PDB file of C-alpha atoms in Angstrom:
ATOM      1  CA  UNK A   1    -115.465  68.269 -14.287  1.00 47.00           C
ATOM      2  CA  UNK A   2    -112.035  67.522 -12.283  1.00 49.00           C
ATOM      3  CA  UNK A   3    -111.886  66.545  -9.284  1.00 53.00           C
ATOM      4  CA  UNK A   4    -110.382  68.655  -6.542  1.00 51.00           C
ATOM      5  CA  UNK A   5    -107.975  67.226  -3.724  1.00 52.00           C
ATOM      6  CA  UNK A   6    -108.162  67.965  -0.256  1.00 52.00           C
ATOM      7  CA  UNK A   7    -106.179  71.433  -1.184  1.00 52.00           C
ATOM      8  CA  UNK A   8    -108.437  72.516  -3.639  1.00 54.00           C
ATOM      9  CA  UNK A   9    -106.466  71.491  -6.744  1.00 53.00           C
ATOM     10  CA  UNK A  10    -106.964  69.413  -9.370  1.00 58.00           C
ATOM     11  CA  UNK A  11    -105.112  66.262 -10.180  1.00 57.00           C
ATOM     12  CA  UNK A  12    -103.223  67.490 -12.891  1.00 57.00           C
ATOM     13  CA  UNK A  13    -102.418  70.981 -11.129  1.00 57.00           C
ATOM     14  CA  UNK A  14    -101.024  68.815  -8.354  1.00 56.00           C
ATOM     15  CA  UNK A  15     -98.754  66.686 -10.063  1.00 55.00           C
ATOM     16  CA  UNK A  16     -97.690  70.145 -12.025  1.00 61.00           C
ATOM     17  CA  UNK A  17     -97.028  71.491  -9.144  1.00 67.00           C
ATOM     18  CA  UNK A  18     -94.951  68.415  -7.483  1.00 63.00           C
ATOM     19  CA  UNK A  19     -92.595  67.925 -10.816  1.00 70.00           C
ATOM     20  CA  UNK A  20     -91.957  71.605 -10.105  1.00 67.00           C
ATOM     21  CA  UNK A  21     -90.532  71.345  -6.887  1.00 72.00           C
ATOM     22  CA  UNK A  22     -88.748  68.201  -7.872  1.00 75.00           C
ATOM     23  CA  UNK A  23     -87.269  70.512 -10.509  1.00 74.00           C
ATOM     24  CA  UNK A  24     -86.643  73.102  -8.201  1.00 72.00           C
ATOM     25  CA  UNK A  25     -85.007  71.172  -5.715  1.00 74.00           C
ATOM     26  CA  UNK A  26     -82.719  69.487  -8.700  1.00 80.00           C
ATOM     27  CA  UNK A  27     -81.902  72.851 -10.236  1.00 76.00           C
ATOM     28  CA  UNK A  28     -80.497  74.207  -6.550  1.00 75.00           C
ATOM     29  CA  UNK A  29     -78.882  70.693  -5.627  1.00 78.00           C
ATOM     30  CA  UNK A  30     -77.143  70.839  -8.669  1.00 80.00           C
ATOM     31  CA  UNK A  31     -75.954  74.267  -8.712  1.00 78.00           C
ATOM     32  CA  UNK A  32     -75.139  74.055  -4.468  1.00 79.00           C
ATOM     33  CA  UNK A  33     -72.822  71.044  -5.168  1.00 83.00           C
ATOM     34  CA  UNK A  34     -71.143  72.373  -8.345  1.00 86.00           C
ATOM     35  CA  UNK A  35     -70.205  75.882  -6.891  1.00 82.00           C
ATOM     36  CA  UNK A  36     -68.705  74.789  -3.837  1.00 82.00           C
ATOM     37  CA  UNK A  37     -66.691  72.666  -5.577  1.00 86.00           C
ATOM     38  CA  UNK A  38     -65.495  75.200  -7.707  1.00 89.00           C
ATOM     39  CA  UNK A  39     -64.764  77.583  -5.203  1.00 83.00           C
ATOM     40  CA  UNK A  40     -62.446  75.292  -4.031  1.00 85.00           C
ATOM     41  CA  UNK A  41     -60.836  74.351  -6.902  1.00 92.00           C
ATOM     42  CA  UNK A  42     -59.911  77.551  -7.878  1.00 89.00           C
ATOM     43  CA  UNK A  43     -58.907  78.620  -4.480  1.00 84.00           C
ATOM     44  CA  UNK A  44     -56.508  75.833  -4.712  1.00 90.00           C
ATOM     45  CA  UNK A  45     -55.490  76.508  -8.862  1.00 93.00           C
ATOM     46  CA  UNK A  46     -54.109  79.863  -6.977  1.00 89.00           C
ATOM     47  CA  UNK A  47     -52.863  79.144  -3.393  1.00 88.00           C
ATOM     48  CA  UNK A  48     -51.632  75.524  -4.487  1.00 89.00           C
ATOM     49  CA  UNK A  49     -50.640  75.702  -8.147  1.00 92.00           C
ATOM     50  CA  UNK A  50     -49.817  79.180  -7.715  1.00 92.00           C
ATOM     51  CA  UNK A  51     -51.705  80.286 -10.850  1.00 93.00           C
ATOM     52  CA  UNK A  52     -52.152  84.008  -9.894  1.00 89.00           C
ATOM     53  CA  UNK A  53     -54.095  84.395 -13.371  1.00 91.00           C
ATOM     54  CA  UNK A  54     -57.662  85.090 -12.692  1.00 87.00           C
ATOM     55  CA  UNK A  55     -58.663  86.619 -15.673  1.00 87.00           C
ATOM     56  CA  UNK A  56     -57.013  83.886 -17.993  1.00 91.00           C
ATOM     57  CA  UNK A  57     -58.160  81.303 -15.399  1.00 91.00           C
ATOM     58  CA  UNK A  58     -61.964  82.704 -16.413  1.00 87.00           C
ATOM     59  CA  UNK A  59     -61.126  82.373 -20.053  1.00 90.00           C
ATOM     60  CA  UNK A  60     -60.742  79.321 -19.440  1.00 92.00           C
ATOM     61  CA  UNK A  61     -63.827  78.723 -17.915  1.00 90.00           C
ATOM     62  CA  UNK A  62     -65.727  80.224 -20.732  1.00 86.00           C
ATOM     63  CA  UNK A  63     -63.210  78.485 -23.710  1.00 91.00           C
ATOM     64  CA  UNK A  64     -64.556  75.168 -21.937  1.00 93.00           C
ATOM     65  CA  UNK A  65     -67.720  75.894 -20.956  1.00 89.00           C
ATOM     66  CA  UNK A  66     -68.485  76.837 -24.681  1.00 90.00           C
ATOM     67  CA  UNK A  67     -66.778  74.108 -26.156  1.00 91.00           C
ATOM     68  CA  UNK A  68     -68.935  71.538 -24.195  1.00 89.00           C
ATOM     69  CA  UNK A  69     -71.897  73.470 -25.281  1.00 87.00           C
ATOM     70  CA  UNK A  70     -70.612  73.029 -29.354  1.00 89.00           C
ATOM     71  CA  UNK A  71     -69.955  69.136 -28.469  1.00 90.00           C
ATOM     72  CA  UNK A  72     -73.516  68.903 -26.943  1.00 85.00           C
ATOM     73  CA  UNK A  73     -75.047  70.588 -29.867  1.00 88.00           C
ATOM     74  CA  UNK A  74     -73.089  68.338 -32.619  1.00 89.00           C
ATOM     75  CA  UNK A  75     -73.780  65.091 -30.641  1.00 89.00           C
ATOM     76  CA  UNK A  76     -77.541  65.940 -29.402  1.00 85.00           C
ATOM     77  CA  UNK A  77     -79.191  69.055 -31.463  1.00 85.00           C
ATOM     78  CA  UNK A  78     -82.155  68.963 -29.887  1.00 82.00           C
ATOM     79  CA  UNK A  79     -80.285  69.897 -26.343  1.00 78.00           C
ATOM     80  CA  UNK A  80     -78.542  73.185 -27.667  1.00 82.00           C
ATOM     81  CA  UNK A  81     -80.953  74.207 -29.925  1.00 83.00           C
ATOM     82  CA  UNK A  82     -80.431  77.302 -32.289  1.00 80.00           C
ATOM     83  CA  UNK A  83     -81.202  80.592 -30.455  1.00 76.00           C
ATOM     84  CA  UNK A  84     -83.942  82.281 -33.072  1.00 73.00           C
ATOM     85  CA  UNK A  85     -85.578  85.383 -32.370  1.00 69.00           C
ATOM     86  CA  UNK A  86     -86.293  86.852 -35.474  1.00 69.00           C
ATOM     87  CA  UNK A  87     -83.551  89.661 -35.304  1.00 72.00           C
ATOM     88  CA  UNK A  88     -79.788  89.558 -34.811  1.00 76.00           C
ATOM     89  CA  UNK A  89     -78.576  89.322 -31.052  1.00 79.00           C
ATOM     90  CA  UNK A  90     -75.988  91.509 -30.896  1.00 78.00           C
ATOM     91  CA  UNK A  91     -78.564  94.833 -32.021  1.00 82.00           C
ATOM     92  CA  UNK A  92     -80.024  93.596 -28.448  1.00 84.00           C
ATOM     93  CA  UNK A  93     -79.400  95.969 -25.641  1.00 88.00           C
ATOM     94  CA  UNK A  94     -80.493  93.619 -23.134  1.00 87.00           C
ATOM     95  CA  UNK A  95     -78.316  90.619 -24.599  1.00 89.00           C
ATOM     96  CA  UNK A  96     -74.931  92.871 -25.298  1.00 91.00           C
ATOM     97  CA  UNK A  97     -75.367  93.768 -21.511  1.00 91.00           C
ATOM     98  CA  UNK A  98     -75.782  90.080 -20.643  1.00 91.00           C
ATOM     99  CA  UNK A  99     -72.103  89.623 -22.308  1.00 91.00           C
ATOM    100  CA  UNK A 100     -70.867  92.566 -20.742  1.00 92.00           C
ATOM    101  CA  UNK A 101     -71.816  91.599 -17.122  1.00 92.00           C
ATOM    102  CA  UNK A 102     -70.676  87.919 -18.088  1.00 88.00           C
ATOM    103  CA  UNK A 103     -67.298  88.700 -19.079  1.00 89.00           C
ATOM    104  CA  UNK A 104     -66.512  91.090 -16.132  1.00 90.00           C
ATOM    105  CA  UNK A 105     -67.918  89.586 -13.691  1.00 89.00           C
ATOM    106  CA  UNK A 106     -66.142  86.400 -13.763  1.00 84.00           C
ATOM    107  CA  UNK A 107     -62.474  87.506 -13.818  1.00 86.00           C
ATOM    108  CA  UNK A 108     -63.208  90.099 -11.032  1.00 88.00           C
ATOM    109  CA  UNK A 109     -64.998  87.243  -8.933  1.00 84.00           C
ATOM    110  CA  UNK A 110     -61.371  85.157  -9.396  1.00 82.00           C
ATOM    111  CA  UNK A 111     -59.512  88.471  -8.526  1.00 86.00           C
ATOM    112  CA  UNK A 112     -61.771  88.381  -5.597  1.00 84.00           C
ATOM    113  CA  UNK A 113     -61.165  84.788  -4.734  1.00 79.00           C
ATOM    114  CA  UNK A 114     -57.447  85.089  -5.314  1.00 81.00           C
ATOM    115  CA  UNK A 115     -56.596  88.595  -3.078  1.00 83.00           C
ATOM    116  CA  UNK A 116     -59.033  87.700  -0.418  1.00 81.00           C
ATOM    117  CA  UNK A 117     -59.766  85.029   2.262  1.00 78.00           C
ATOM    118  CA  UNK A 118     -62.487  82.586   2.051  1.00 72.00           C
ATOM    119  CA  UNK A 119     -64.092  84.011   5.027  1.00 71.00           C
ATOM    120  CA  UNK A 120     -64.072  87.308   3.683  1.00 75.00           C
ATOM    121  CA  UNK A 121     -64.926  86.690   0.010  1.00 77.00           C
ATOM    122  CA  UNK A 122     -67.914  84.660   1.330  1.00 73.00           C
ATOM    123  CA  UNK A 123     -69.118  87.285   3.678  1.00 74.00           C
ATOM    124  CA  UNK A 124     -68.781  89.862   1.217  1.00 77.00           C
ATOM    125  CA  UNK A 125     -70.989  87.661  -1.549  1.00 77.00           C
ATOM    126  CA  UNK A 126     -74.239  88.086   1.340  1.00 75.00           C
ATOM    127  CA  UNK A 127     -73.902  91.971  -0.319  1.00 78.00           C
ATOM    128  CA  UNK A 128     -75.109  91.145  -3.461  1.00 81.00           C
ATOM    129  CA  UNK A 129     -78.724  89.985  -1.941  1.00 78.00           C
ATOM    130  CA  UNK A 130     -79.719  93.419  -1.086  1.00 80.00           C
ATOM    131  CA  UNK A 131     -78.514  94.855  -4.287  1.00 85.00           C
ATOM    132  CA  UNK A 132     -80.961  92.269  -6.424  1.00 83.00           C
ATOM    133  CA  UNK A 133     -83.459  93.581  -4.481  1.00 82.00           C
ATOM    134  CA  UNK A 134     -82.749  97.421  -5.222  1.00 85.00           C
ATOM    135  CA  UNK A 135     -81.887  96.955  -8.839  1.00 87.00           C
ATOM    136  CA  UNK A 136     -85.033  94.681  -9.318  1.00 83.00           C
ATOM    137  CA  UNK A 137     -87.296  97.188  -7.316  1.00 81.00           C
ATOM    138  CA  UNK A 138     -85.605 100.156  -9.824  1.00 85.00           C
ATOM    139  CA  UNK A 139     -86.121  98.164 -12.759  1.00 81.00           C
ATOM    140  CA  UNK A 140     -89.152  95.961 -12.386  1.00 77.00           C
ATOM    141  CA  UNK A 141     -90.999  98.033  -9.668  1.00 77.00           C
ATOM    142  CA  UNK A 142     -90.602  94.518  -7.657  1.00 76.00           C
ATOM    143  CA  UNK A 143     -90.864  95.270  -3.722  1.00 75.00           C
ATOM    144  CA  UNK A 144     -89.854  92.932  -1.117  1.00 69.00           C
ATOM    145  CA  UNK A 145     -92.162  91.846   1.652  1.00 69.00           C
ATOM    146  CA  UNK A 146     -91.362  93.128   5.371  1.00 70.00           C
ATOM    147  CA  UNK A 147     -90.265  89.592   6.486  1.00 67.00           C
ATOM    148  CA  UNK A 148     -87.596  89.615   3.755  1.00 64.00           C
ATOM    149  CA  UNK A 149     -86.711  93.322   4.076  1.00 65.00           C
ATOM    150  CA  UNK A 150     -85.797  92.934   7.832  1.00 68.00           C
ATOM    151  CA  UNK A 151     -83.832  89.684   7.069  1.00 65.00           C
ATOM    152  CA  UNK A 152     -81.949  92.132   4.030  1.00 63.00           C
ATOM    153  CA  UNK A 153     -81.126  94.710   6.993  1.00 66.00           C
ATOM    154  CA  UNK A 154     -79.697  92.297   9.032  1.00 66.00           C
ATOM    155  CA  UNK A 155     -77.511  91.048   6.191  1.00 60.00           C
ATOM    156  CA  UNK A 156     -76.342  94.182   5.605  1.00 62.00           C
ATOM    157  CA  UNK A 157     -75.587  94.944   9.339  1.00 63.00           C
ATOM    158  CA  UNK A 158     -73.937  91.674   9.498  1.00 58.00           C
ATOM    159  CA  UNK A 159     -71.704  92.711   5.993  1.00 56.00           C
ATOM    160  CA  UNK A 160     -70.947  96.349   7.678  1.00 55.00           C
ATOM    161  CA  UNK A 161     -69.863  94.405  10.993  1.00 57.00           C
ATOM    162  CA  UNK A 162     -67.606  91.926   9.611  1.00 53.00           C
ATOM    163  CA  UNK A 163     -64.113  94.204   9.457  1.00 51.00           C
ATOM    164  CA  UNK A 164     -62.368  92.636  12.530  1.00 50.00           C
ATOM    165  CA  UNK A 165     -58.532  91.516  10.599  1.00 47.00           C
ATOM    166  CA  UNK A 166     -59.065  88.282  12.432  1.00 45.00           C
ATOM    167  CA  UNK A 167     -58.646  84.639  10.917  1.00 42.00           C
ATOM    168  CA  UNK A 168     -59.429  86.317   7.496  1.00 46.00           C
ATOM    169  CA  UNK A 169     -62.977  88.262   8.420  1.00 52.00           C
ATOM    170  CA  UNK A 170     -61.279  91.012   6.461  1.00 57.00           C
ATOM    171  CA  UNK A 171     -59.634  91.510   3.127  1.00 60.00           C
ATOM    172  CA  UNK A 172     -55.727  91.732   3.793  1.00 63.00           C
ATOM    173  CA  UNK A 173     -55.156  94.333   1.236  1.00 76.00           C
ATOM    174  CA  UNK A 174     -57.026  97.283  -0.294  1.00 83.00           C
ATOM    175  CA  UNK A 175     -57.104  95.504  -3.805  1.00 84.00           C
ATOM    176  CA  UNK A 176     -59.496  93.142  -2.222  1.00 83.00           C
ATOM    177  CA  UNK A 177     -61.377  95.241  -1.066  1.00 84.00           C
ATOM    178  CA  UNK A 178     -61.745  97.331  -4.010  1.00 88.00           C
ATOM    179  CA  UNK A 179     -62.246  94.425  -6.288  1.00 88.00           C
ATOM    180  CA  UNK A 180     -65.268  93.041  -3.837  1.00 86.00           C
ATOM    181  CA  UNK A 181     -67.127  96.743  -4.264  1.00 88.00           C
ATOM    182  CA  UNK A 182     -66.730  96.641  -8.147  1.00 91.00           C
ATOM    183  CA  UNK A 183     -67.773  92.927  -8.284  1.00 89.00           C
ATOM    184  CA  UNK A 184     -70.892  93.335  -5.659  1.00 89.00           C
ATOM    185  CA  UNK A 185     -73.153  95.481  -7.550  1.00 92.00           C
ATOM    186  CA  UNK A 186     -72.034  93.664 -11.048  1.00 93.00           C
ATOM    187  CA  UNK A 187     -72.868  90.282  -9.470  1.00 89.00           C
ATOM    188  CA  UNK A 188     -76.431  91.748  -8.579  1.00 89.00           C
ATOM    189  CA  UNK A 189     -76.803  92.874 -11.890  1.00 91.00           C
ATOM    190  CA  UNK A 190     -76.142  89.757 -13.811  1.00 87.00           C
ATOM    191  CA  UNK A 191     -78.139  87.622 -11.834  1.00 82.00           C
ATOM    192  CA  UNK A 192     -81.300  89.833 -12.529  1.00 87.00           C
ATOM    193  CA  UNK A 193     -80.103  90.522 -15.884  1.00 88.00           C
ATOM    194  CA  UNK A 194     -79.992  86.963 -16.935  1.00 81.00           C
ATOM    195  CA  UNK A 195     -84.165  86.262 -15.765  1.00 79.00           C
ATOM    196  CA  UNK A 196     -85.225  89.769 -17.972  1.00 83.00           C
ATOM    197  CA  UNK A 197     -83.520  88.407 -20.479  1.00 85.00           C
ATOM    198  CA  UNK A 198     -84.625  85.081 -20.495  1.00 79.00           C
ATOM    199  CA  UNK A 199     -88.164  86.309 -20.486  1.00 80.00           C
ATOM    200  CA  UNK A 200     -87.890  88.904 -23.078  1.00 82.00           C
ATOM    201  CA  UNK A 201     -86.836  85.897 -25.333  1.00 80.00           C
ATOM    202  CA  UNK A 202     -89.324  84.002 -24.424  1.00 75.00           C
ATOM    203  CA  UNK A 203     -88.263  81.206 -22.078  1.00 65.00           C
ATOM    204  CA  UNK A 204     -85.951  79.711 -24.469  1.00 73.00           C
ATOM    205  CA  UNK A 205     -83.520  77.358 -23.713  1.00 76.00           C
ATOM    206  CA  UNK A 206     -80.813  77.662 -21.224  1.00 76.00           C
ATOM    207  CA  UNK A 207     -78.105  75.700 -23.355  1.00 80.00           C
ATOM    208  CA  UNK A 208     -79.090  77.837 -26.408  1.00 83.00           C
ATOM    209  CA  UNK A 209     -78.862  81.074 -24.445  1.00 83.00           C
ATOM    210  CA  UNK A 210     -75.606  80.345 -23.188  1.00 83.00           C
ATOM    211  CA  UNK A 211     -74.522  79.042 -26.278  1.00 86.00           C
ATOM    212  CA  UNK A 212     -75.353  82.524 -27.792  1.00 87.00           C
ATOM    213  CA  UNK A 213     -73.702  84.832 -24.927  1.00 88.00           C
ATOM    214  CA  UNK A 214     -70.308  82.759 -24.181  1.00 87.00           C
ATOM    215  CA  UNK A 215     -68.558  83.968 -27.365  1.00 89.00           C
ATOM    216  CA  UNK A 216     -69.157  87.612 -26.352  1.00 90.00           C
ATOM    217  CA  UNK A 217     -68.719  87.540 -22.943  1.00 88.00           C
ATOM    218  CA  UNK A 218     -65.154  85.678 -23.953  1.00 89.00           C
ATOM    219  CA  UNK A 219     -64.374  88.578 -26.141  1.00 91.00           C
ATOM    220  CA  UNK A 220     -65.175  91.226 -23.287  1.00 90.00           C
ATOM    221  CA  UNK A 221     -62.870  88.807 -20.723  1.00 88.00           C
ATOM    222  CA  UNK A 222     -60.299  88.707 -23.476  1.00 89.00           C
ATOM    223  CA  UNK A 223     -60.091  92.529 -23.523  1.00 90.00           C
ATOM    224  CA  UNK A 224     -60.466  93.020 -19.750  1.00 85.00           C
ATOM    225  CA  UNK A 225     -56.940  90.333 -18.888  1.00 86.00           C
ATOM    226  CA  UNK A 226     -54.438  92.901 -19.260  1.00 86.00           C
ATOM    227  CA  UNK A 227     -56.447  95.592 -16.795  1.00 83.00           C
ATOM    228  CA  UNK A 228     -56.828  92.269 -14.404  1.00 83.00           C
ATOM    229  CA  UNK A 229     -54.044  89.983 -14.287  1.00 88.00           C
ATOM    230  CA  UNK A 230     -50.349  90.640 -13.602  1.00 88.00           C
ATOM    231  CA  UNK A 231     -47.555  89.624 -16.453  1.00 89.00           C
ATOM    232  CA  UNK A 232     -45.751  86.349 -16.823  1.00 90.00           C
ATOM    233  CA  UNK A 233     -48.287  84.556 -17.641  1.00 90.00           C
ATOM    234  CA  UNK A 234     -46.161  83.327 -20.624  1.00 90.00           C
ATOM    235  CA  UNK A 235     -43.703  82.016 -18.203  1.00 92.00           C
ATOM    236  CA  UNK A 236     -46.141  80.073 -15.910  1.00 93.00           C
ATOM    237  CA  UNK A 237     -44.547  76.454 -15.137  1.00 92.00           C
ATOM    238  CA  UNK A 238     -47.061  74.357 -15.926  1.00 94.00           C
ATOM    239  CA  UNK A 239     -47.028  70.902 -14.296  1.00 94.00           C
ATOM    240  CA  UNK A 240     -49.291  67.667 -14.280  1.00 94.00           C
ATOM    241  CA  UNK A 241     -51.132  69.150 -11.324  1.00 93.00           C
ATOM    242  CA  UNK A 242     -51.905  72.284 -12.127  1.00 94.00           C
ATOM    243  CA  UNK A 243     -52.813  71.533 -15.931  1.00 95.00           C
ATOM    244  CA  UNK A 244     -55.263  68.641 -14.257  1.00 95.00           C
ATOM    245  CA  UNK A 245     -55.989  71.948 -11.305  1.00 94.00           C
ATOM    246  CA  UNK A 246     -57.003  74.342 -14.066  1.00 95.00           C
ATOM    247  CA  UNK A 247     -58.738  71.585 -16.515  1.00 94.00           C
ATOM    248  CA  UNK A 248     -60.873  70.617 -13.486  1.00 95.00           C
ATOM    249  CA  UNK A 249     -61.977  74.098 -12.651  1.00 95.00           C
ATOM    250  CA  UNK A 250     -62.674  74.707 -15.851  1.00 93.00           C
ATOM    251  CA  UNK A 251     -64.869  72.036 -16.302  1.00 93.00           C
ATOM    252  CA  UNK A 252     -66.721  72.888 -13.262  1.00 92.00           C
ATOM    253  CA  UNK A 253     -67.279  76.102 -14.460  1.00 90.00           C
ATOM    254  CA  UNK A 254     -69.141  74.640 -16.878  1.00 90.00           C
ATOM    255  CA  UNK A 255     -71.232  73.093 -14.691  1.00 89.00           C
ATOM    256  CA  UNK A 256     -71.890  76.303 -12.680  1.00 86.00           C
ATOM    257  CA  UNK A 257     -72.938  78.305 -15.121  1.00 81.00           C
ATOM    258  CA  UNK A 258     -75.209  75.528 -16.345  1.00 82.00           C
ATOM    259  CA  UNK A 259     -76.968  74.997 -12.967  1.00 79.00           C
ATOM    260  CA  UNK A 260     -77.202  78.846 -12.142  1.00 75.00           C
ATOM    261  CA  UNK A 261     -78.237  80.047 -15.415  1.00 71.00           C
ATOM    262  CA  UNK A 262     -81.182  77.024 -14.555  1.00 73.00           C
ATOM    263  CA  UNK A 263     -81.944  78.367 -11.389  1.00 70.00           C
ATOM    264  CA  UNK A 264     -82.254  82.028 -12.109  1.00 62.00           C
ATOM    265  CA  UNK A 265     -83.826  81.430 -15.550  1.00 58.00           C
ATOM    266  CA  UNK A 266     -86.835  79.132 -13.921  1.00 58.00           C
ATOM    267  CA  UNK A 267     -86.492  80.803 -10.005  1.00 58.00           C
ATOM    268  CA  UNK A 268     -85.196  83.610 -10.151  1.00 56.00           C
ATOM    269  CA  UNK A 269     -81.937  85.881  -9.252  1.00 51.00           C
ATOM    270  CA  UNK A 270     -83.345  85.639  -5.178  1.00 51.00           C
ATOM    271  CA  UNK A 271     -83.477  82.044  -5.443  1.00 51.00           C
ATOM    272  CA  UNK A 272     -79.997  82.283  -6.622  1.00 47.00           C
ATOM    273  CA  UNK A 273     -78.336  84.310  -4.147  1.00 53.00           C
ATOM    274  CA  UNK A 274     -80.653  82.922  -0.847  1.00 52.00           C
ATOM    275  CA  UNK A 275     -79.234  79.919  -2.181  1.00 50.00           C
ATOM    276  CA  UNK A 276     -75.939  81.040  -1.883  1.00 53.00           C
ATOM    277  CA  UNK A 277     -75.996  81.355   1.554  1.00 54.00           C
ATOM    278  CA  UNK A 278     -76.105  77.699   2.266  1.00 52.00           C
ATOM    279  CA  UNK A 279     -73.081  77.706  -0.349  1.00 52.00           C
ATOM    280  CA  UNK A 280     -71.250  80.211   1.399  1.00 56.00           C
ATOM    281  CA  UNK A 281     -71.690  77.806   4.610  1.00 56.00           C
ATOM    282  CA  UNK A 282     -70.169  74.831   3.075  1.00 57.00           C
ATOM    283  CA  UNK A 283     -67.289  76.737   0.850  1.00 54.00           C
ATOM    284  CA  UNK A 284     -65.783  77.730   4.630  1.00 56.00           C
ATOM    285  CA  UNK A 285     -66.023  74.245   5.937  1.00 57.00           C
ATOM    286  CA  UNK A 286     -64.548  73.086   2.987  1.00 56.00           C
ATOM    287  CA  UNK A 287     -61.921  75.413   3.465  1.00 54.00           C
ATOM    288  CA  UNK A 288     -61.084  74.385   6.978  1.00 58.00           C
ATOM    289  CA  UNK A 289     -60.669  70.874   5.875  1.00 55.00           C
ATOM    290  CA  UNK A 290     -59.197  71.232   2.596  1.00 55.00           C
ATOM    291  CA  UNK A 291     -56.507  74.400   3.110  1.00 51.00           C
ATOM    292  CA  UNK A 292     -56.221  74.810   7.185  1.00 56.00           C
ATOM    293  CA  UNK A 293     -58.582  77.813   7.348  1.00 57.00           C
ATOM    294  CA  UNK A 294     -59.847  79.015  10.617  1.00 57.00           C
ATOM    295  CA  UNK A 295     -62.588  81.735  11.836  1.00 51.00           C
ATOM    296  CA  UNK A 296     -63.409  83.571  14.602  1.00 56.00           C
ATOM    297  CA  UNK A 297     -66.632  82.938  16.595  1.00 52.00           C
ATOM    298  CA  UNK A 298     -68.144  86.306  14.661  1.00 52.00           C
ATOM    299  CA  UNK A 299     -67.421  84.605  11.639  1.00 51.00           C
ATOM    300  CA  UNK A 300     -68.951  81.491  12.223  1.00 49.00           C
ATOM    301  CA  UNK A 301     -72.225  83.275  13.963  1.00 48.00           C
TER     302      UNK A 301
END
């Protein structure tokens, strides 16, 4: 018979439980540093470099992303293993909405980034908590405690307040604001998308999943960059910096999609978006050292 620690476990259910906070605490470290990074870079690919190409900036992303997922695969198989789940993917409702929610949410989250202020476009990303926790609760029947209810109204409160035009605490244009009430409730979706289907396939592997959904979702992005970005791209000047500017982002996309798909596959889409909080916190200090930005007292509360 085991024997039981002081808590009441066993060894073995202790140690369990210890590599699974050190995974935890890996997963969000990983994904916290890589997508405030990225937030950065792209802000400066389009106030810097002056790349006003969101949707072709996200093709990008995904081109990359999925070609570092075929070089992992050829060099290390066992990492990117073949997705098999006994039927063809694509006769998958849940996985052809995956792609769909992929490949628009992306280029709307750059249009976001690009029309709006960092303040502002970080603000408006504390929306997409309480809309996890209405489409989970209309999908999965999943109900949120009281404590974490009354911290979702004052988020929303906070969201509603946050329209004074001052030091960016409100989109300069009515594009931006448009484009942050499409991309909200599309952002909610994917995130709890991505766990149902993850469990519906069983757990499988993150690399292999994304493997599977990037060429789709890059087909639904390819067909959405004409509704999204403006002409000339053709006749874009490249230079050293911005081809090194767009290369980097896109490699950190990579790494963003990696680390979130690991946190919402193995934590969950709440994880993922209380964790954006404490991304949103560093993206606007960031900002303020990397491009100038300053906030009101409101928007630092």
């Amino acid at each position: 018979m085991a024997q039981l620690d002081d808590g009441g476990k066993s060894p073995k259910a202790a140690d369990r439980n210890d590599e699974d906070t050190a995974r935890a605490v890996l997963f969000l470290g990983f994904n916290f540093l890589s997508t405030v990074a990225l937030i950065n870079i792209n802000k400066y690919v389009f106030t810097k470099a002056h790349f006003g190409f969101p949707a072709a900036l996200s093709n990008v992303h995904y081109v990359t992303s999925w070609g570092c997922l075929a070089l992992l695969k050829r060099l290390i198989p066992a990492l990117v293993p073949t997705l098999d789940v006994g039927r063809p993917l694509h006769t998958d409702r849940d996985f052809l909405a995956m792609c769909l929610l992929i490949g628009s949410v992306t280029p709307l989250n750059n249009m976001s980034l690009q029309l709006n202020p960092i303040a502002w476009y970080q603000t408006a990303k504390l929306a997409v908590t309480p809309v996890v926790v209405a489409i989970e609760y209309g999908l999965d029947g999943v109900v949120p405690s009281a404590a974490r209810a009354a911290c979702l109204a004052l988020v929303c409160l906070f969201v509603v307040k946050m329209r004074e035009p001052a030091a960016g605490g409100a989109p300069q244009s009515a594009a931006g604001l448009i484009c942050v009430a499409i991309w909200v409730p599309l952002a909610a979706a994917y995130k709890v998308q991505f766990g149902r289907l993850r469990r519906k396939l069983g757990k499988c592997s993150t690399l292999a999943l994304m493997h599977a959904l990037f060429p789709y979702a890059l087909l639904v992005q390819t067909i959405l960059s004409p509704l999204v970005d403006p002409p000339g791209l053709f006749e874009y000047s490249w230079t050293a910096t911005s081809v090194f500017a767009v290369a980097a982002s896109g490699l950190g996309a990579f790494l963003v999609n990696y680390s979130g798909f690991l946190v919402v596959g193995h934590l969950g889409a709440i994880s993922h978006v209380l964790l954006g909080q404490a991304k949103s916190a560093m993206t606007l200090l960031v900002a303020a050292l990397l491009f100038g930005t300053s906030y009101t007292a409101r928007e630092l509360v």
